[in-house]
Short mmCIF file of C-alpha atoms in Angstrom, two decimals:
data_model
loop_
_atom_site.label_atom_id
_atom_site.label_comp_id
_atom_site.label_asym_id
_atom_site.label_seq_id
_atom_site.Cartn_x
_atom_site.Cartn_y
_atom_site.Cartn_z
CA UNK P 1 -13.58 -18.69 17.25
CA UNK P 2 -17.04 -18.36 16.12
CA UNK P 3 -18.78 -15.22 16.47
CA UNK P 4 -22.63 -14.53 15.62
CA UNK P 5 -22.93 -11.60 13.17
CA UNK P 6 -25.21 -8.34 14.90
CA UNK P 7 -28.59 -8.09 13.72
CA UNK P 8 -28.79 -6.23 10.76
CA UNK P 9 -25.29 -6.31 10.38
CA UNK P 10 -25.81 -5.22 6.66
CA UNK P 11 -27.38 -2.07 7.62
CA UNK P 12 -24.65 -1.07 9.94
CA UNK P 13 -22.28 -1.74 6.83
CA UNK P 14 -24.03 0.75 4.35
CA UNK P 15 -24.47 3.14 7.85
CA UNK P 16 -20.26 3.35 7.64
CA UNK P 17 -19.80 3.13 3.88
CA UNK P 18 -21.25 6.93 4.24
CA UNK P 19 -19.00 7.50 7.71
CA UNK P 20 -21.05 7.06 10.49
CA UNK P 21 -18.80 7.02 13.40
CA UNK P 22 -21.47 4.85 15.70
CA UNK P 23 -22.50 2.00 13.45
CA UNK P 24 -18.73 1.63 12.73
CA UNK P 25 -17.45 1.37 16.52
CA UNK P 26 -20.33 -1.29 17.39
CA UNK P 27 -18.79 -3.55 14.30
CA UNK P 28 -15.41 -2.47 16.07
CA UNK P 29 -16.17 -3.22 19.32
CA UNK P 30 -18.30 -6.84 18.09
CA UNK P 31 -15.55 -8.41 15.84
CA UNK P 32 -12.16 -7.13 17.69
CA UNK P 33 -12.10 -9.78 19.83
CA UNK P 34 -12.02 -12.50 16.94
CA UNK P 35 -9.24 -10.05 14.69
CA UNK P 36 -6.96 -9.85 17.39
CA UNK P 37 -7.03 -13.02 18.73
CA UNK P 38 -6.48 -14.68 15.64
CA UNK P 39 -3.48 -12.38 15.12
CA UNK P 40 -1.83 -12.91 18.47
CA UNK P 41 -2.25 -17.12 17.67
CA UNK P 42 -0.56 -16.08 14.54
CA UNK P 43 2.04 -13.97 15.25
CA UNK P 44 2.51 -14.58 18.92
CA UNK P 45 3.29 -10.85 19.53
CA UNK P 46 0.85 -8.56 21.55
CA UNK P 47 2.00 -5.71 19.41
CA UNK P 48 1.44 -6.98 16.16
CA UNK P 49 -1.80 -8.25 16.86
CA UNK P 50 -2.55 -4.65 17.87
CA UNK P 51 -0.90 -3.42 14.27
CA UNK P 52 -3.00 -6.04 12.46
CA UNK P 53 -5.87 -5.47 13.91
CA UNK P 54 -5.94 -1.49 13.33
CA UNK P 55 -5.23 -2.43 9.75
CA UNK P 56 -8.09 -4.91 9.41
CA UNK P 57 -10.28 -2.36 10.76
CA UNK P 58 -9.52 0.55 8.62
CA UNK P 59 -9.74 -2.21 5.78
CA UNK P 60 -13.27 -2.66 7.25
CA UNK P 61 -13.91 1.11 7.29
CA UNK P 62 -12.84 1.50 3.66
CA UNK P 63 -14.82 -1.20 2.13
CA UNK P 64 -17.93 -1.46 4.54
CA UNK P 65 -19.87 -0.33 0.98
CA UNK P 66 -19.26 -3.45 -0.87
CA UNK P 67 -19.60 -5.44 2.15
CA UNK P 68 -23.31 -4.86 2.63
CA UNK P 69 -24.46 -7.16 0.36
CA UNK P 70 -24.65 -10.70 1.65
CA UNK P 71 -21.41 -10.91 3.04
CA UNK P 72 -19.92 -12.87 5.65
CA UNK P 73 -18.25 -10.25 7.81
CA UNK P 74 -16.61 -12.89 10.23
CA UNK P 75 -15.19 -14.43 7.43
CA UNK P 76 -13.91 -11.55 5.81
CA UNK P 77 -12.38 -10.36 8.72
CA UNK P 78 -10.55 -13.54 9.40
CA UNK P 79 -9.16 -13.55 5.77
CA UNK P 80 -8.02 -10.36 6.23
CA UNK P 81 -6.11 -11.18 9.28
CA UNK P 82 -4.73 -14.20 8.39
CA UNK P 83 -3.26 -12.59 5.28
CA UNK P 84 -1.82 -9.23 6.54
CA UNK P 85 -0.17 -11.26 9.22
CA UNK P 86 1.26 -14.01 6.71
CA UNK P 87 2.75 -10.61 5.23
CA UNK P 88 3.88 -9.88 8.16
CA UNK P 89 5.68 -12.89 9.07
CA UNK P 90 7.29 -12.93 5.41
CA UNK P 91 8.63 -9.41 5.78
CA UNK P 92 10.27 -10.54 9.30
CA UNK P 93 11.81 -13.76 7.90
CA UNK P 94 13.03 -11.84 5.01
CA UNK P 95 14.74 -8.48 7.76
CA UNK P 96 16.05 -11.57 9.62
CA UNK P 97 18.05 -12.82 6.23
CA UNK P 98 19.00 -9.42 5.35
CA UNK P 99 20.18 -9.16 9.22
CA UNK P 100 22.14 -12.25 8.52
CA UNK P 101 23.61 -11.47 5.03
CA UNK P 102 24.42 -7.78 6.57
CA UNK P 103 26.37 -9.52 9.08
CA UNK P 104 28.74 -11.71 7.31
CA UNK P 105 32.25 -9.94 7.39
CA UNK P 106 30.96 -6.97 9.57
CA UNK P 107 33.81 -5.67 11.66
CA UNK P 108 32.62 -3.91 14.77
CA UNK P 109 34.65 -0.65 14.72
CA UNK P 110 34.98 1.32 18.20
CA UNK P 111 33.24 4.67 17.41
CA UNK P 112 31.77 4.85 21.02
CA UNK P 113 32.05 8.83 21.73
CA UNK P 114 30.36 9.72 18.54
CA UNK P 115 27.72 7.09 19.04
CA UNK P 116 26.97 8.39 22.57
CA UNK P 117 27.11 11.80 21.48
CA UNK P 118 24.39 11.20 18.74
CA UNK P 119 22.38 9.08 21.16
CA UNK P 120 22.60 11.60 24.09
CA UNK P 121 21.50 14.35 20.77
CA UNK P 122 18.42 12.51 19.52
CA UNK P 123 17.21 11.54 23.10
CA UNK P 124 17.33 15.92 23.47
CA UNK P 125 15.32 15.81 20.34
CA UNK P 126 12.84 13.59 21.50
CA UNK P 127 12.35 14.69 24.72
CA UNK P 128 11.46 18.35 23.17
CA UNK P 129 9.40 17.01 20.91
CA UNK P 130 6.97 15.15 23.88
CA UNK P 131 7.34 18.42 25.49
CA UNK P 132 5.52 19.83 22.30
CA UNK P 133 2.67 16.97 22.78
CA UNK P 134 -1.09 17.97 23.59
CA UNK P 135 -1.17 16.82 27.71
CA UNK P 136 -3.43 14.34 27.00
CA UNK P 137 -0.91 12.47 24.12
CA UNK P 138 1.57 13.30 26.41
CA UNK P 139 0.48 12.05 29.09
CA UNK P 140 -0.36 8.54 27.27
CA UNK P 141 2.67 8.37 25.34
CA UNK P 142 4.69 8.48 28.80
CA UNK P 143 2.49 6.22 30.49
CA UNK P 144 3.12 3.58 27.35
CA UNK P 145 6.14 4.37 26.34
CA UNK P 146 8.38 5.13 29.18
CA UNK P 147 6.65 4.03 32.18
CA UNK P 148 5.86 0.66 30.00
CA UNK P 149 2.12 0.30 30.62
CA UNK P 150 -0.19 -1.42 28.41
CA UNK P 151 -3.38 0.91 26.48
CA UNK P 152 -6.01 -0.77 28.91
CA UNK P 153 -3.77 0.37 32.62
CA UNK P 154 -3.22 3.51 30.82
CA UNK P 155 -6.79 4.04 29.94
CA UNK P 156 -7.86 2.76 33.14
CA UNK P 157 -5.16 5.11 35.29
CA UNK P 158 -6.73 7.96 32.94
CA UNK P 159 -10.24 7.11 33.12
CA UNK P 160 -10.25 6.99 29.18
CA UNK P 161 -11.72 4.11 26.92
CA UNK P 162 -8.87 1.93 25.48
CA UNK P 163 -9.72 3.31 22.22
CA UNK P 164 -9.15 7.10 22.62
CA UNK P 165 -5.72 5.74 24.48
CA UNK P 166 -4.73 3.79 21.60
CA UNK P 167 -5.17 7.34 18.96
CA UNK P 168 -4.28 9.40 21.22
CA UNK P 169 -0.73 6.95 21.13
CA UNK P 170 -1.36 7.24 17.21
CA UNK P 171 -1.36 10.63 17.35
CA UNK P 172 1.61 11.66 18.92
CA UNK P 173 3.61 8.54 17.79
CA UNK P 174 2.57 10.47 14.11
CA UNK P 175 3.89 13.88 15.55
CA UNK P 176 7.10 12.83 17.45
CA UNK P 177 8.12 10.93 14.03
CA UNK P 178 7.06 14.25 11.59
CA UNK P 179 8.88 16.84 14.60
CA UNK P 180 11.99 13.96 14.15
CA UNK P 181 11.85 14.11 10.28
CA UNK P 182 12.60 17.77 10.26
CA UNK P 183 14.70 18.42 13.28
CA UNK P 184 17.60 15.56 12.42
CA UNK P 185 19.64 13.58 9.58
CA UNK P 186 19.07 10.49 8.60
CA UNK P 187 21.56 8.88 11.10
CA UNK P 188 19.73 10.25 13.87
CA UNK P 189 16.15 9.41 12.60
CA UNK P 190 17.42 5.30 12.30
CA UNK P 191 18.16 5.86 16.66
CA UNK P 192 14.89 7.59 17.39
CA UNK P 193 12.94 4.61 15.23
CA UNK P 194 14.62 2.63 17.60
CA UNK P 195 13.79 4.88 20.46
CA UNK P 196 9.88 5.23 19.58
#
């Protein structure tokens, strides 16, 4: 995909090396296209694409300072992709063969009752802690989470932009784990990853 860099593309890069918010979102908004495209080719997961992406970015945000100087930005961006999703691909393969190697001579044991009981526990948890959420997070993490829709039906049922859906997600996907963390043991925390 080849995308035209803005005009003056160099002075919006020194404009977010010292944080401004503006100059930052019109790179966002120019280049997001190509970042997550690329990553969906690549990893062929709508969800991923969304993880890399928010990772380029913030890459983007952190070095926009050394950028400004003669830089290809579309380039850059596309290197960036293509490697954090190689490493993401690698770090699947390599869960999949620990999946595997975890497997050989497992022996399902029936522990049903306590699993159910545990299950039935954490769901509790969770549930109070999306009770604690801001109504706005709230409100978005149910409309993703539970009811299943994607950031742009939730931002369009709210009348939000996509991006203020997608931190307000952030946000409270941040809380719920933190309110998990110290409200549970470690058993319970590995169901509620699962759960989240």
């Amino acid at each position: 995909m080849l995308i035209k860099p803005l005009p003056e593309e160099s002075e919006l890069l020194l404009k977010v090396a010292k944080g401004n918010e503006h100059a930052f979102k019109l790179l966002y908004n120019h280049y997001r296209i190509l970042v997550y495209s690329r990553a969906l080719y690549l990893l062929k997961s709508d969800l991923l694409a969304e993880e890399v992406l928010q990772e380029v970015m913030l890459k983007l945000w952190q070095t926009a300072g050394r950028l400004a100087q003669d830089s290809n930005l579309a380039a850059y961006l596309t290197t960036l992709t293509r490697n954090r999703s190689f490493q993401l691909l690698r770090r699947k393969v390599l869960e999949a063969k620990t999946d595997t190697e975890l497997g050989k001579g497992w022996t399902e044991q029936d522990n049903g009752t306590e699993e159910e009981i545990l299950l039935a526990d954490t769901r509790k948890l969770l549930s109070d802690g999306i009770a604690l959420l801001p109504p706005q997070q709230k409100l978005v993490y149910e409309l993703c989470h539970i009811e299943g829709l994607k950031y742009e039906e939730a931002a369009q049922k709210m009348n939000l932009s996509v991006e203020t859906v997608r931190s307000y997600m952030k946000l409270a996907l941040r809380f719920l784990r933190a309110y998990l963390k110290t409200h549970t043991d470690v058993t319970a925390i590995l169901i509620l990853f699962k759960l989240l």
